[in-house]
XYZ file of C-alpha atoms in Angstrom:
195
model
C 116.778 22.596 92.484
C 118.546 20.118 90.569
C 121.457 21.966 91.331
C 120.552 21.217 95.145
C 119.609 17.963 95.011
C 122.564 16.255 96.609
C 123.054 17.887 99.220
C 121.695 17.637 102.591
C 119.048 19.549 105.131
C 122.077 19.810 107.496
C 124.184 21.596 104.740
C 120.844 23.750 102.864
C 120.522 25.461 106.441
C 123.607 26.523 106.281
C 123.661 28.120 103.155
C 120.210 29.430 104.388
C 121.831 30.478 107.317
C 123.826 32.724 105.008
C 120.654 34.099 102.916
C 120.190 31.903 100.035
C 116.804 31.637 99.632
C 116.904 29.254 97.106
C 118.343 26.386 99.371
C 115.672 28.041 102.124
C 112.624 26.419 98.506
C 114.470 23.302 98.617
C 113.910 22.373 101.915
C 110.901 23.303 101.727
C 109.969 21.809 98.900
C 111.696 18.242 99.995
C 110.233 18.911 103.641
C 106.191 21.062 103.199
C 103.819 16.997 102.331
C 105.574 14.815 105.249
C 104.846 18.625 108.135
C 101.563 18.771 106.413
C 100.678 15.776 106.221
C 101.852 15.229 109.845
C 99.907 18.023 111.696
C 96.750 17.161 109.551
C 97.245 14.107 111.196
C 96.784 15.584 114.796
C 94.925 18.062 113.163
C 92.101 17.041 111.619
C 91.872 20.666 110.376
C 93.731 20.879 106.552
C 93.849 25.064 106.647
C 95.118 25.094 109.933
C 97.737 22.514 109.794
C 98.364 24.605 106.028
C 98.710 27.944 108.176
C 101.314 26.001 111.122
C 103.291 24.673 108.127
C 103.483 27.887 107.129
C 104.358 29.601 110.467
C 107.324 26.771 110.822
C 108.615 28.472 107.260
C 107.950 32.150 108.112
C 110.000 31.308 111.672
C 113.089 29.395 110.147
C 114.052 32.217 107.781
C 112.970 35.193 109.562
C 115.376 33.591 112.758
C 118.112 31.471 110.255
C 120.735 33.529 112.215
C 119.202 32.888 116.099
C 119.374 29.343 115.188
C 121.044 26.062 115.366
C 120.336 23.184 114.503
C 122.258 20.229 114.205
C 119.027 17.770 112.251
C 116.173 20.341 110.275
C 113.849 17.690 109.676
C 113.654 16.361 113.616
C 113.498 20.409 114.174
C 110.730 20.313 111.271
C 108.889 17.859 113.303
C 109.262 19.348 116.598
C 108.062 22.971 115.396
C 104.931 20.526 114.094
C 104.559 19.175 117.976
C 103.944 22.395 119.329
C 102.817 24.130 117.395
C 99.535 21.934 117.711
C 99.990 22.188 121.351
C 99.795 25.913 121.037
C 96.643 25.097 119.218
C 94.892 23.203 121.259
C 95.528 25.277 124.349
C 94.148 28.437 121.710
C 90.946 26.414 120.329
C 89.181 26.395 124.034
C 89.415 30.555 123.465
C 88.303 30.169 120.232
C 84.727 28.245 121.596
C 84.884 31.618 125.200
C 84.405 33.719 122.482
C 81.218 32.641 121.346
C 79.956 31.463 124.802
C 80.281 35.213 126.216
C 78.161 36.552 123.452
C 75.275 33.878 123.987
C 75.779 35.141 127.558
C 74.704 38.614 126.220
C 71.807 37.605 124.069
C 70.568 35.427 126.705
C 70.628 38.720 129.048
C 69.496 40.848 125.763
C 66.908 43.502 126.283
C 65.038 45.324 122.358
C 66.284 48.486 124.081
C 69.571 46.957 124.708
C 70.944 47.387 120.767
C 73.509 49.550 121.671
C 75.265 47.297 124.096
C 74.478 44.200 121.073
C 76.511 46.318 119.019
C 79.463 46.709 121.800
C 79.383 42.855 122.631
C 79.573 42.094 118.746
C 82.777 44.807 119.234
C 84.324 43.063 121.599
C 83.840 39.167 120.640
C 85.020 40.523 117.361
C 88.463 42.177 119.358
C 88.673 38.493 121.222
C 88.084 36.279 117.654
C 91.773 38.634 116.726
C 93.222 38.099 119.790
C 92.997 34.197 119.288
C 94.318 34.252 115.929
C 97.994 32.991 116.167
C 100.246 35.551 116.578
C 101.785 36.303 113.034
C 98.226 35.420 111.406
C 97.100 37.823 114.078
C 99.809 40.628 113.304
C 99.264 41.109 109.543
C 95.645 41.026 110.107
C 95.935 44.320 112.672
C 98.404 45.776 110.144
C 96.198 44.877 107.205
C 92.308 45.780 108.702
C 93.544 48.490 111.387
C 96.558 50.169 110.636
C 95.092 50.294 107.352
C 98.379 48.560 105.424
C 98.845 47.427 102.190
C 99.908 44.310 101.817
C 103.452 45.654 99.664
C 103.531 47.270 103.631
C 102.956 44.256 105.342
C 105.600 41.751 103.405
C 108.123 44.810 103.957
C 107.482 45.871 108.008
C 107.714 42.576 108.342
C 109.517 40.527 106.255
C 107.285 38.214 104.948
C 106.290 37.780 101.211
C 103.312 39.132 99.564
C 101.929 35.788 98.961
C 101.994 34.870 102.753
C 100.393 37.500 102.992
C 98.055 37.190 101.318
C 97.136 33.136 102.862
C 97.103 34.913 106.060
C 94.644 37.519 104.922
C 92.792 35.227 103.144
C 92.790 32.208 106.037
C 91.752 35.306 107.791
C 88.550 36.857 106.061
C 87.179 33.459 105.421
C 87.400 32.038 109.893
C 85.814 35.429 110.516
C 83.234 35.546 108.060
C 82.588 31.694 109.090
C 82.531 33.044 113.207
C 80.332 36.646 111.977
C 77.582 34.345 109.603
C 77.519 31.556 113.060
C 76.313 35.002 115.302
C 74.074 36.673 112.810
C 72.225 33.564 112.795
C 72.275 32.937 116.810
C 71.388 36.543 116.699
C 68.529 36.054 114.187
C 67.291 33.231 115.885
C 67.140 34.182 119.493
C 64.825 37.549 117.869
C 62.274 35.265 116.141
C 62.818 33.137 119.283
C 61.821 36.788 121.065
C 59.153 37.569 119.035
C 57.396 34.523 118.969
C 57.316 33.824 122.953
């Protein structure tokens, strides 16, 4: 956006605090790639790096009137740092979810079909709880409360594109986890039948 080309990031953020969404878009355009590279260099996971950067911008916009930022770029890079640390803190919880299910499989008896179904449901609930806050909120609104993308966008004061991206990422991750679990379940049942 040529109009904002001469503005510093700090001047742009001042405009953002006055609800100037074009100034916000300019900050996004100038810094997104650098923030993504910083996040991805630590995570080695492009999808997670994109999500972290997206969360940072969602937070920046939604709390624009509450924040006093002296150096915008430094603030954004600090945000990447803390989001990455938070991601690694949460990561073990995601592995615990699968381990809990494996423990259930090890104690599986053929007559325990309902128990496995209950454990499966608990597993999905734990997985949802392990999602980043914003993604969990969007996922719950869509699939638990049956809200539309438009309703979620309005409720959380975010764009419908952000809602769609978060839902796409969440459903892809859920499918990956469920595929692994179904494979483990199949292998376990197959192993039981052979031996």
